[in-house]
Amino acid sequence: MRDHIVKAYDQELQSLDKKVAQMGGLVERLLAQAFDAMEKRDPQLAEAASASDAAVDAPERELQEQAILMIAKRQPLAHDLRQVMTALKIAGDLERTGDLAKNIAKRALAVSGENHPKSLMTGLKHMVELALSQLKDVLDGYAERDAEKAVAVWRRDERIDAMYNSLFRELLTYMMEDPRNIGVCTHLLFAAKNIERIGDHTTNIAENIHYLVHGMPLADDRPKSDDTATTLIRKE
Amino acid sequence: MPHSIQELWLRLSDGFETSLARVSARRNELLYVLALLLLLVVAGGLSMRAAVVALAASAAAAAMWPSAGSDDVYRSGVEAADAGMANRLWRAVIDAIPEPAFALDHDGNLLHANRMAEEQFNPRRTRSTHIASFIRDPELLTAVEEALETRQGNTVELHTRVPVERRLLATAAPLEGVRTPGVPALLITFRDLTEQDRLTRMRADFIANASHELRTPLASLKGYVETLQGNAKNDPAARDRFLKTMAEQAERMSRLVGDLLSLSRVEMREYLRPTDRVELGPILSEVAHTLEPLSKQANVKLTLACPEAEAIVLGDRDELIQVFQNLVQNAIKYGRTGGKVDVRLTRENTAPLRYRVDVQDDGQGIAPQHLPRLTERFYRVSTAASRERGGTGLGLAIVKHIVNRHRGELRISSTLGEGSTFTVVLAGAD
Ligand SMILES: Nc1ncnc2c1ncn2[C@@H]1O[C@H](COP(=O)(O)OP(=O)(O)O)[C@@H](O)[C@H]1O
Ligand SMILES: [Mg+2]
């Protein structure tokens, strides 16, 4: 009998994992589509991407309901409780990531009629690719309960920050060169900022996985290189 | 192809299911035959027919699964052993499908993946067996759910970007009539479209490149024509100069068109291996003779060493002439002024009999990073250097295709600053 309960519980946990994976898959696609829409200046794709954000909410709601039910019904302890809580937290980060991606899609729509400099798009593309591979690794890491993989993501976030900083400078330069660029560049700037924040969410997820596997929080400080707040550009 | 396999699977498993009862009596005999068939499949490679045979075998095996609701006949020890056999059989069938493929149960849990699917998706690494734990693509997950619910097959496109860009077609085909744990309910197969996409892109690039190559001389011709019609009309000196350049440009265009035509001709026939018996020695002499003036002009010493009398290969004489003409011409063009080009025909001392022709120069050589790409169309180390020497960038591409058609081998070795050796190896005909 006891065995039966354990088994049913394990199935419920697996179903939580499944919903996290579903959300993850949707968010991955959303981010990729949002960027494609921006790069190809495709308003239809941009609309489709911002509409598909709603699809992310459904599994999140289901996951929350199931988690609450599990906690109420089974009153899990220690590791089991940690599993439920982690799934909940990761779902939260994924939901936020989805929102940020959707925001990129909206900006893609706004700039779809304008020309944007190719080098900026290349920079943004690199950022998105990095964010996508971070997202992939962290979701794989969760499915595999692989704390190492998660910690590697956590350390690599620095690279997204560094790219953001260099893109930020480039964008500022463009804006100062020609005030007509300001409109487009502002959208691109916020798109880049969104990707940088998506990077932060992947590090949150990584921290959660580490906690789930090892039962304690990640100790050392993440290398950070987002210094844009103090960046000063002088016009010559 | 996967579609037809799946359809077949469905039809067969359906048919066999209904004749379940009748089979039971002669089951052992049948299993023996099936095992033999399977061995044939494995031994005979993965041809379409073999796969179909395997599917028939598996469908028969499927008929013998102890399915829910079947009567007590299926519960004895003997049947259990047969079920184990049937189990192995359907797994073997999935293993024999020449594309990544796996089977899910009615809850979407992985039951079995063939080796290609294991390599591509690495499904065993995760904690859960559910498909979402190793493939998160929303389209495919929806297709799986729908297929399990409605028992309708579905094909969707997967697009991955990291770590590498890939496009796959995934087909989810429900297997009818089985809804028991441990029994496959859904077959998922994949077709990789990445290679096809790459070819499409290459073709488009090729056309763009070819037009670009033609447009440059065309534009300059037009420019000269306009000048001649305009202010150079009555200037005989300028007219002569312009006409000379125009002739050169026209020459360049006709070389390009000629090379494009050769390339497409060779490609069309590439699958047809030549059947004529031709002798390599005289071919090489003819090439050397034709290029003698060019080498004199470039002040390069061209030598030919053919100790191999009667070196006969199965080949197309005109095409082989084209191969060696291109190689020797390149050696002269990119060789050293005052240097030498050696052409040697030897017999390789390995069985079976093979002849090799080396074309060696002592010119500038080629940096290693260019070597693997030299035979691509329009690939040149230096476009300017190639143009200057009347190159089209298609010579080595033509050489490669001709050598392929002859089922031969092309090797390139080079040391920067010392020279290059282009080697063609051809099977000897006895
Ligand atoms: N013997 C050689 N030595 C150095 N470079 C060579 C030699 N043969 C070919 N190459 C390089 O390979 C390129 C491609 O050769 P090919 O396909 O024959 O085109 P083309 O001679 O018309 O430029 C040349 O442009 C040249 O850069
Ligand atoms: Mg050439």
Coordinates of N, CA and C in Angstrom, one line a residue, chain A residues 6-215:
Chain A
V6 N 3.8 5.8 -2.8 CA 5.1 6.3 -3.3 C 5.1 6.4 -4.8
K7 N 4.5 5.4 -5.4 CA 4.5 5.3 -6.9 C 3.6 6.4 -7.5
A8 N 2.4 6.6 -6.9 CA 1.5 7.6 -7.4 C 2.1 9.0 -7.2
Y9 N 2.8 9.2 -6.1 CA 3.5 10.4 -5.8 C 4.6 10.7 -6.9
D10 N 5.3 9.7 -7.2 CA 6.4 9.8 -8.2 C 5.8 10.2 -9.5
Q11 N 4.6 9.6 -9.8 CA 4.0 9.9 -11.1 C 3.6 11.4 -11.1
E12 N 3.1 11.9 -10.0 CA 2.7 13.3 -9.9 C 3.9 14.2 -10.1
L13 N 5.0 13.8 -9.5 CA 6.2 14.6 -9.7 C 6.6 14.6 -11.2
Q14 N 6.5 13.5 -11.8 CA 6.9 13.4 -13.2 C 6.0 14.3 -14.0
S15 N 4.8 14.3 -13.6 CA 3.8 15.2 -14.4 C 4.2 16.7 -14.2
L16 N 4.7 17.0 -13.0 CA 5.2 18.4 -12.8 C 6.3 18.7 -13.8
D17 N 7.3 17.7 -13.8 CA 8.4 17.8 -14.8 C 8.0 18.0 -16.2
K18 N 6.9 17.2 -16.5 CA 6.4 17.3 -17.9 C 5.9 18.7 -18.2
K19 N 5.2 19.3 -17.2 CA 4.7 20.6 -17.5 C 5.8 21.7 -17.6
V20 N 6.8 21.5 -16.8 CA 8.0 22.4 -16.9 C 8.6 22.3 -18.3
A21 N 8.7 21.1 -18.7 CA 9.3 20.8 -20.1 C 8.4 21.5 -21.1
Q22 N 7.1 21.3 -21.0 CA 6.2 21.9 -22.0 C 6.4 23.4 -22.0
M23 N 6.4 24.0 -20.8 CA 6.6 25.5 -20.8 C 7.9 25.8 -21.4
G24 N 8.9 25.1 -21.0 CA 10.2 25.4 -21.5 C 10.3 25.4 -23.1
G25 N 9.7 24.3 -23.6 CA 9.6 24.2 -25.1 C 8.9 25.4 -25.7
L26 N 7.8 25.8 -25.1 CA 7.1 27.0 -25.7 C 7.9 28.2 -25.6
V27 N 8.6 28.4 -24.5 CA 9.4 29.6 -24.3 C 10.5 29.7 -25.3
E28 N 11.2 28.5 -25.4 CA 12.3 28.4 -26.4 C 11.8 28.9 -27.8
R29 N 10.7 28.3 -28.2 CA 10.2 28.6 -29.5 C 9.8 30.1 -29.6
L30 N 9.2 30.6 -28.6 CA 8.7 32.0 -28.6 C 9.9 33.0 -28.7
L31 N 11.0 32.7 -28.0 CA 12.1 33.6 -28.1 C 12.7 33.5 -29.5
A32 N 12.9 32.3 -30.0 CA 13.4 32.1 -31.4 C 12.6 32.9 -32.4
Q33 N 11.2 32.7 -32.3 CA 10.3 33.3 -33.3 C 10.4 34.9 -33.2
A34 N 10.4 35.3 -31.9 CA 10.5 36.8 -31.7 C 11.7 37.4 -32.4
F35 N 12.8 36.7 -32.3 CA 14.0 37.2 -32.9 C 13.9 37.1 -34.4
D36 N 13.5 36.0 -34.9 CA 13.3 35.8 -36.3 C 12.4 36.9 -36.9
A37 N 11.4 37.2 -36.2 CA 10.5 38.3 -36.7 C 11.2 39.6 -36.8
M38 N 12.1 39.9 -35.8 CA 12.9 41.1 -35.8 C 13.9 41.1 -37.0
E39 N 14.6 40.0 -37.1 CA 15.6 39.9 -38.1 C 15.0 40.0 -39.5
K40 N 14.0 39.3 -39.7 CA 13.4 39.2 -41.1 C 12.4 40.4 -41.3
R41 N 12.2 41.2 -40.3 CA 11.2 42.3 -40.3 C 9.8 41.7 -40.8
D42 N 9.4 40.7 -40.2 CA 8.2 40.0 -40.6 C 7.1 40.3 -39.6
P43 N 6.1 41.2 -39.9 CA 5.1 41.6 -38.9 C 4.2 40.4 -38.5
Q44 N 3.9 39.5 -39.5 CA 3.0 38.4 -39.2 C 3.6 37.5 -38.2
L45 N 4.9 37.2 -38.4 CA 5.6 36.3 -37.4 C 5.6 37.0 -36.1
A46 N 5.8 38.3 -36.1 CA 5.8 39.0 -34.8 C 4.5 38.9 -34.1
E47 N 3.4 39.0 -34.8 CA 2.1 38.9 -34.2 C 1.9 37.5 -33.7
A48 N 2.3 36.5 -34.5 CA 2.1 35.1 -34.1 C 2.8 34.8 -32.8
A49 N 4.1 35.4 -32.8 CA 4.9 35.1 -31.6 C 4.3 35.8 -30.4
S50 N 3.8 37.0 -30.5 CA 3.3 37.7 -29.3 C 2.0 37.0 -28.9
A51 N 1.2 36.4 -29.8 CA 0.0 35.7 -29.4 C 0.3 34.4 -28.7
S52 N 1.4 33.7 -29.1 CA 1.7 32.4 -28.5 C 2.1 32.5 -27.1
D53 N 2.3 33.7 -26.6 CA 2.7 33.9 -25.2 C 1.6 33.3 -24.3
A54 N 0.3 33.4 -24.7 CA -0.8 32.9 -23.9 C -0.7 31.4 -23.7
A55 N -0.1 30.7 -24.7 CA 0.1 29.3 -24.6 C 0.9 28.9 -23.4
V56 N 1.9 29.8 -23.1 CA 2.8 29.5 -21.9 C 2.0 29.5 -20.6
D57 N 1.0 30.4 -20.6 CA 0.3 30.5 -19.3 C -0.5 29.3 -18.9
A58 N -1.1 28.6 -19.9 CA -1.9 27.4 -19.6 C -1.1 26.4 -18.8
P59 N 0.0 25.9 -19.3 CA 0.7 24.9 -18.5 C 1.2 25.4 -17.1
E60 N 1.5 26.7 -17.1 CA 1.9 27.3 -15.8 C 0.8 27.2 -14.8
R61 N -0.4 27.6 -15.2 CA -1.6 27.5 -14.3 C -1.8 26.1 -13.8
E62 N -1.8 25.1 -14.8 CA -2.0 23.7 -14.5 C -0.9 23.3 -13.4
L63 N 0.3 23.7 -13.7 CA 1.4 23.3 -12.8 C 1.1 23.9 -11.4
Q64 N 0.7 25.1 -11.3 CA 0.5 25.7 -10.0 C -0.6 25.0 -9.3
E65 N -1.7 24.7 -10.0 CA -2.8 24.0 -9.4 C -2.4 22.6 -8.9
Q66 N -1.7 21.9 -9.7 CA -1.2 20.6 -9.3 C -0.3 20.6 -8.1
A67 N 0.6 21.6 -8.1 CA 1.6 21.7 -7.0 C 0.8 22.0 -5.7
I68 N -0.1 22.9 -5.8 CA -0.9 23.2 -4.5 C -1.6 22.0 -4.0
L69 N -2.2 21.3 -5.0 CA -3.0 20.1 -4.6 C -2.0 19.1 -4.0
M70 N -0.8 18.9 -4.5 CA 0.1 17.9 -4.0 C 0.5 18.3 -2.6
I71 N 0.8 19.6 -2.4 CA 1.3 20.0 -1.1 C 0.1 19.8 -0.1
A72 N -1.1 20.1 -0.4 CA -2.2 20.0 0.5 C -2.5 18.6 0.8
K73 N -2.5 17.7 -0.3 CA -2.9 16.4 -0.1 C -1.9 15.5 0.6
R74 N -0.6 15.7 0.1 CA 0.4 14.7 0.6 C 1.4 15.3 1.6
Q75 N 1.3 16.6 1.8 CA 2.2 17.3 2.8 C 3.6 16.8 2.7
P76 N 4.2 17.0 1.5 CA 5.6 16.4 1.3 C 6.6 17.1 2.2
L77 N 7.6 16.3 2.5 CA 8.7 16.8 3.4 C 10.0 16.8 2.6
A78 N 11.0 17.6 3.2 CA 12.3 17.6 2.7 C 12.5 17.6 1.2
H79 N 13.1 16.5 0.7 CA 13.5 16.5 -0.7 C 12.2 16.5 -1.6
D80 N 11.1 15.9 -1.2 CA 9.9 15.9 -2.0 C 9.3 17.3 -2.1
L81 N 9.3 18.0 -1.0 CA 8.8 19.3 -1.0 C 9.7 20.2 -1.9
R82 N 11.0 19.9 -1.8 CA 11.9 20.7 -2.6 C 11.6 20.5 -4.1
Q83 N 11.2 19.3 -4.5 CA 10.9 19.0 -5.9 C 9.7 19.9 -6.3
V84 N 8.7 19.9 -5.5 CA 7.5 20.7 -5.9 C 7.8 22.2 -5.9
M85 N 8.5 22.7 -4.9 CA 8.9 24.1 -4.9 C 9.7 24.5 -6.0
T86 N 10.7 23.7 -6.4 CA 11.6 24.0 -7.5 C 10.8 24.1 -8.8
A87 N 9.9 23.1 -9.0 CA 9.1 23.2 -10.2 C 8.3 24.5 -10.3
L88 N 7.8 24.9 -9.2 CA 7.0 26.1 -9.1 C 7.8 27.3 -9.5
K89 N 9.0 27.4 -8.8 CA 9.9 28.5 -9.1 C 10.4 28.6 -10.5
I90 N 10.7 27.4 -11.0 CA 11.2 27.4 -12.4 C 10.1 27.8 -13.3
A91 N 8.9 27.4 -13.0 CA 7.8 27.8 -13.9 C 7.6 29.3 -13.9
G92 N 7.8 29.9 -12.7 CA 7.8 31.4 -12.6 C 8.8 32.0 -13.4
D93 N 10.0 31.6 -13.4 CA 11.1 32.2 -14.2 C 10.8 32.0 -15.7
L94 N 10.2 30.8 -16.0 CA 9.9 30.6 -17.5 C 8.8 31.5 -17.9
E95 N 7.9 31.7 -17.0 CA 6.7 32.6 -17.4 C 7.3 34.0 -17.7
R96 N 8.1 34.5 -16.8 CA 8.7 35.8 -17.0 C 9.6 35.8 -18.3
T97 N 10.3 34.8 -18.5 CA 11.1 34.7 -19.7 C 10.2 34.8 -21.0
G98 N 9.0 34.1 -20.9 CA 8.0 34.2 -22.0 C 7.6 35.7 -22.2
D99 N 7.3 36.4 -21.1 CA 6.9 37.8 -21.2 C 7.9 38.6 -21.9
L100 N 9.2 38.4 -21.5 CA 10.3 39.2 -22.1 C 10.4 38.9 -23.6
A101 N 10.2 37.6 -23.9 CA 10.3 37.2 -25.3 C 9.2 37.9 -26.1
K102 N 8.0 37.9 -25.5 CA 6.8 38.5 -26.1 C 7.1 40.0 -26.4
N103 N 7.7 40.6 -25.4 CA 8.0 42.0 -25.5 C 8.9 42.3 -26.7
I104 N 9.9 41.3 -26.9 CA 10.7 41.4 -28.1 C 9.9 41.3 -29.4
A105 N 9.0 40.4 -29.4 CA 8.1 40.3 -30.6 C 7.3 41.6 -30.8
K106 N 6.9 42.2 -29.8 CA 6.1 43.4 -30.0 C 7.0 44.5 -30.6
R107 N 8.3 44.6 -30.1 CA 9.2 45.5 -30.6 C 9.5 45.2 -32.1
A108 N 9.6 43.9 -32.4 CA 9.8 43.5 -33.7 C 8.7 44.1 -34.6
L109 N 7.5 44.0 -34.1 CA 6.4 44.6 -34.9 C 6.6 46.1 -35.1
A110 N 7.0 46.7 -34.1 CA 7.2 48.2 -34.1 C 8.2 48.6 -35.1
V111 N 9.3 47.8 -35.3 CA 10.4 48.2 -36.2 C 10.3 47.5 -37.5
S112 N 9.2 46.8 -37.7 CA 9.2 45.9 -39.0 C 9.3 46.8 -40.2
G113 N 8.9 48.1 -40.1 CA 8.9 48.9 -41.3 C 10.2 49.6 -41.5
E114 N 11.1 49.5 -40.6 CA 12.3 50.3 -40.6 C 13.5 49.5 -41.0
N115 N 14.5 50.3 -41.5 CA 15.8 49.6 -41.8 C 16.7 49.6 -40.5
H116 N 17.3 48.4 -40.3 CA 18.2 48.5 -39.2 C 19.6 48.0 -39.6
P117 N 20.6 48.7 -39.0 CA 22.0 48.3 -39.4 C 22.3 46.8 -39.2
K118 N 23.0 46.3 -40.2 CA 23.2 44.8 -40.2 C 24.1 44.4 -39.0
S119 N 25.1 45.2 -38.7 CA 26.0 44.8 -37.6 C 25.3 44.7 -36.3
L120 N 24.3 45.6 -36.1 CA 23.5 45.5 -34.8 C 22.7 44.2 -34.8
M121 N 22.1 43.8 -35.9 CA 21.3 42.6 -36.0 C 22.2 41.4 -35.7
T122 N 23.4 41.4 -36.2 CA 24.3 40.3 -36.0 C 24.6 40.2 -34.5
G123 N 24.9 41.4 -33.9 CA 25.2 41.3 -32.4 C 24.0 40.8 -31.6
L124 N 22.8 41.2 -32.0 CA 21.6 40.8 -31.3 C 21.4 39.3 -31.5
K125 N 21.7 38.8 -32.7 CA 21.6 37.4 -33.1 C 22.5 36.6 -32.2
H126 N 23.7 37.0 -32.0 CA 24.6 36.3 -31.1 C 24.1 36.2 -29.7
M127 N 23.5 37.3 -29.3 CA 22.9 37.3 -27.9 C 21.8 36.3 -27.8
V128 N 20.9 36.3 -28.8 CA 19.8 35.4 -28.7 C 20.2 34.0 -28.8
E129 N 21.2 33.7 -29.6 CA 21.7 32.3 -29.7 C 22.3 31.9 -28.4
L130 N 23.0 32.8 -27.7 CA 23.6 32.5 -26.4 C 22.5 32.2 -25.4
A131 N 21.5 33.1 -25.4 CA 20.4 32.9 -24.5 C 19.6 31.6 -24.7
L132 N 19.4 31.3 -26.0 CA 18.8 30.0 -26.4 C 19.5 28.8 -25.9
S133 N 20.9 28.9 -26.0 CA 21.6 27.7 -25.6 C 21.7 27.6 -24.1
Q134 N 21.7 28.8 -23.4 CA 21.6 28.8 -22.0 C 20.3 28.2 -21.5
L135 N 19.2 28.6 -22.2 CA 17.9 28.1 -21.9 C 17.8 26.6 -22.1
K136 N 18.4 26.2 -23.2 CA 18.3 24.7 -23.5 C 19.1 23.9 -22.5
D137 N 20.3 24.4 -22.1 CA 21.1 23.7 -21.2 C 20.4 23.6 -19.8
V138 N 19.8 24.7 -19.4 CA 19.2 24.7 -18.1 C 18.0 23.8 -18.0
L139 N 17.2 23.8 -19.1 CA 16.1 22.9 -19.2 C 16.5 21.4 -19.3
D140 N 17.6 21.2 -20.1 CA 18.1 19.8 -20.1 C 18.6 19.5 -18.7
G141 N 19.3 20.4 -18.1 CA 19.9 20.2 -16.7 C 18.8 19.8 -15.7
Y142 N 17.6 20.4 -15.9 CA 16.5 20.1 -15.0 C 16.0 18.7 -15.2
A143 N 15.8 18.4 -16.5 CA 15.3 17.1 -16.9 C 16.2 16.0 -16.4
E144 N 17.5 16.3 -16.5 CA 18.5 15.3 -16.1 C 18.9 15.4 -14.7
R145 N 18.4 16.4 -13.9 CA 18.8 16.6 -12.6 C 20.3 16.7 -12.5
D146 N 20.9 17.5 -13.5 CA 22.3 17.6 -13.6 C 22.8 19.0 -13.1
A147 N 23.2 19.0 -11.8 CA 23.6 20.3 -11.2 C 24.8 20.9 -11.9
E148 N 25.7 20.0 -12.4 CA 26.9 20.5 -13.1 C 26.5 21.4 -14.3
K149 N 25.7 20.8 -15.1 CA 25.2 21.5 -16.3 C 24.6 22.8 -15.9
A150 N 23.8 22.8 -14.8 CA 23.2 24.1 -14.4 C 24.2 25.1 -14.0
V151 N 25.2 24.6 -13.2 CA 26.2 25.6 -12.7 C 27.0 26.2 -13.9
A152 N 27.2 25.3 -14.9 CA 27.9 25.8 -16.1 C 27.2 27.0 -16.7
V153 N 25.9 26.8 -16.8 CA 25.0 27.9 -17.3 C 25.2 29.2 -16.5
W154 N 25.1 29.0 -15.2 CA 25.2 30.0 -14.2 C 26.5 30.8 -14.5
R155 N 27.6 30.1 -14.7 CA 28.9 30.8 -14.9 C 28.9 31.5 -16.3
R156 N 28.3 30.9 -17.2 CA 28.4 31.5 -18.6 C 27.6 32.7 -18.8
D157 N 26.7 33.0 -17.9 CA 25.8 34.2 -18.1 C 26.6 35.5 -18.3
E158 N 27.8 35.5 -17.7 CA 28.7 36.6 -17.9 C 28.8 37.0 -19.4
R159 N 28.8 36.0 -20.2 CA 29.0 36.3 -21.7 C 27.9 37.1 -22.2
I160 N 26.7 36.7 -21.8 CA 25.5 37.5 -22.3 C 25.7 38.9 -21.8
D161 N 26.1 39.1 -20.6 CA 26.2 40.4 -20.0 C 27.3 41.2 -20.8
A162 N 28.4 40.6 -21.2 CA 29.5 41.2 -21.9 C 29.0 41.7 -23.3
M163 N 28.2 40.8 -23.9 CA 27.7 41.1 -25.2 C 26.7 42.3 -25.1
Y164 N 25.9 42.2 -24.1 CA 24.9 43.3 -23.9 C 25.7 44.6 -23.8
N165 N 26.7 44.6 -23.0 CA 27.5 45.9 -22.8 C 28.1 46.4 -24.1
S166 N 28.6 45.5 -25.0 CA 29.2 46.0 -26.2 C 28.1 46.4 -27.2
L167 N 27.0 45.7 -27.2 CA 25.9 46.1 -28.1 C 25.3 47.5 -27.6
F168 N 25.3 47.7 -26.3 CA 24.8 48.9 -25.7 C 25.6 50.1 -26.2
R169 N 26.9 49.9 -26.2 CA 27.8 51.0 -26.7 C 27.6 51.3 -28.1
E170 N 27.5 50.2 -28.9 CA 27.3 50.3 -30.4 C 26.0 51.1 -30.6
L171 N 25.0 50.7 -29.9 CA 23.7 51.4 -30.1 C 23.7 52.9 -29.8
L172 N 24.4 53.2 -28.7 CA 24.5 54.6 -28.3 C 25.3 55.4 -29.4
T173 N 26.3 54.7 -30.0 CA 27.1 55.4 -31.0 C 26.2 55.7 -32.2
Y174 N 25.4 54.7 -32.6 CA 24.5 54.9 -33.8 C 23.5 56.0 -33.5
M175 N 23.0 56.1 -32.3 CA 22.0 57.1 -32.0 C 22.6 58.5 -32.1
M176 N 23.9 58.6 -31.6 CA 24.5 59.9 -31.6 C 24.9 60.3 -33.0
E177 N 25.3 59.3 -33.8 CA 25.6 59.6 -35.2 C 24.5 60.3 -36.0
D178 N 23.3 59.8 -35.8 CA 22.2 60.3 -36.6 C 20.9 60.1 -35.7
P179 N 20.4 61.2 -35.3 CA 19.2 61.2 -34.4 C 18.0 60.4 -35.0
R180 N 18.0 60.3 -36.4 CA 16.9 59.5 -37.0 C 17.0 58.1 -36.6
N181 N 18.2 57.6 -36.2 CA 18.3 56.2 -35.7 C 17.7 56.0 -34.4
I182 N 17.4 57.0 -33.6 CA 17.1 56.8 -32.2 C 15.9 55.9 -32.0
G183 N 14.8 56.1 -32.9 CA 13.6 55.3 -32.7 C 13.9 53.8 -32.8
V184 N 14.5 53.4 -33.9 CA 14.8 52.0 -34.1 C 15.7 51.5 -33.0
C185 N 16.8 52.3 -32.7 CA 17.8 51.8 -31.8 C 17.3 51.6 -30.4
T186 N 16.3 52.5 -30.0 CA 15.7 52.3 -28.7 C 15.0 51.0 -28.6
H187 N 14.3 50.6 -29.6 CA 13.6 49.3 -29.6 C 14.7 48.2 -29.5
L188 N 15.7 48.3 -30.3 CA 16.8 47.3 -30.3 C 17.4 47.2 -28.9
L189 N 17.6 48.4 -28.3 CA 18.2 48.5 -27.0 C 17.4 47.7 -26.0
F190 N 16.1 47.9 -26.0 CA 15.2 47.2 -25.1 C 15.2 45.7 -25.4
A191 N 15.2 45.4 -26.7 CA 15.2 44.0 -27.0 C 16.5 43.3 -26.4
A192 N 17.6 44.0 -26.5 CA 18.9 43.5 -26.0 C 18.8 43.4 -24.4
K193 N 18.2 44.4 -23.8 CA 18.0 44.4 -22.4 C 17.2 43.2 -22.0
N194 N 16.1 42.9 -22.7 CA 15.3 41.8 -22.4 C 16.0 40.5 -22.5
I195 N 16.9 40.3 -23.5 CA 17.7 39.1 -23.6 C 18.6 39.0 -22.4
E196 N 19.2 40.1 -22.1 CA 20.1 40.1 -20.9 C 19.3 39.6 -19.7
R197 N 18.1 40.1 -19.5 CA 17.3 39.7 -18.4 C 16.8 38.2 -18.5
I198 N 16.6 37.8 -19.7 CA 16.3 36.3 -19.9 C 17.5 35.5 -19.4
G199 N 18.7 36.0 -19.7 CA 19.9 35.4 -19.1 C 19.9 35.3 -17.6
D200 N 19.4 36.3 -17.0 CA 19.3 36.3 -15.5 C 18.3 35.3 -15.0
H201 N 17.2 35.1 -15.8 CA 16.3 34.1 -15.4 C 16.8 32.7 -15.5
T202 N 17.7 32.5 -16.5 CA 18.3 31.1 -16.7 C 19.2 30.9 -15.5
T203 N 19.9 31.9 -15.0 CA 20.7 31.7 -13.9 C 19.9 31.4 -12.6
N204 N 18.7 32.0 -12.5 CA 17.9 31.7 -11.4 C 17.5 30.2 -11.4
I205 N 17.1 29.8 -12.6 CA 16.7 28.4 -12.8 C 17.9 27.5 -12.4
A206 N 19.1 27.9 -12.9 CA 20.3 27.1 -12.6 C 20.5 27.0 -11.0
E207 N 20.3 28.1 -10.4 CA 20.4 28.1 -8.9 C 19.4 27.1 -8.3
N208 N 18.2 27.2 -8.8 CA 17.2 26.3 -8.3 C 17.5 24.8 -8.5
I209 N 18.1 24.5 -9.6 CA 18.5 23.1 -9.9 C 19.6 22.7 -8.9
H210 N 20.5 23.6 -8.7 CA 21.6 23.3 -7.8 C 21.0 23.0 -6.4
Y211 N 20.1 23.8 -6.0 CA 19.5 23.6 -4.7 C 18.7 22.3 -4.6
L212 N 18.0 22.0 -5.7 CA 17.2 20.7 -5.8 C 18.1 19.5 -5.6
V213 N 19.2 19.5 -6.3 CA 20.1 18.4 -6.4 C 20.9 18.3 -5.1
H214 N 21.5 19.4 -4.6 CA 22.4 19.3 -3.5 C 21.8 19.7 -2.2
G215 N 20.6 20.3 -2.2 CA 20.0 20.7 -0.9 C 20.6 21.9 -0.3

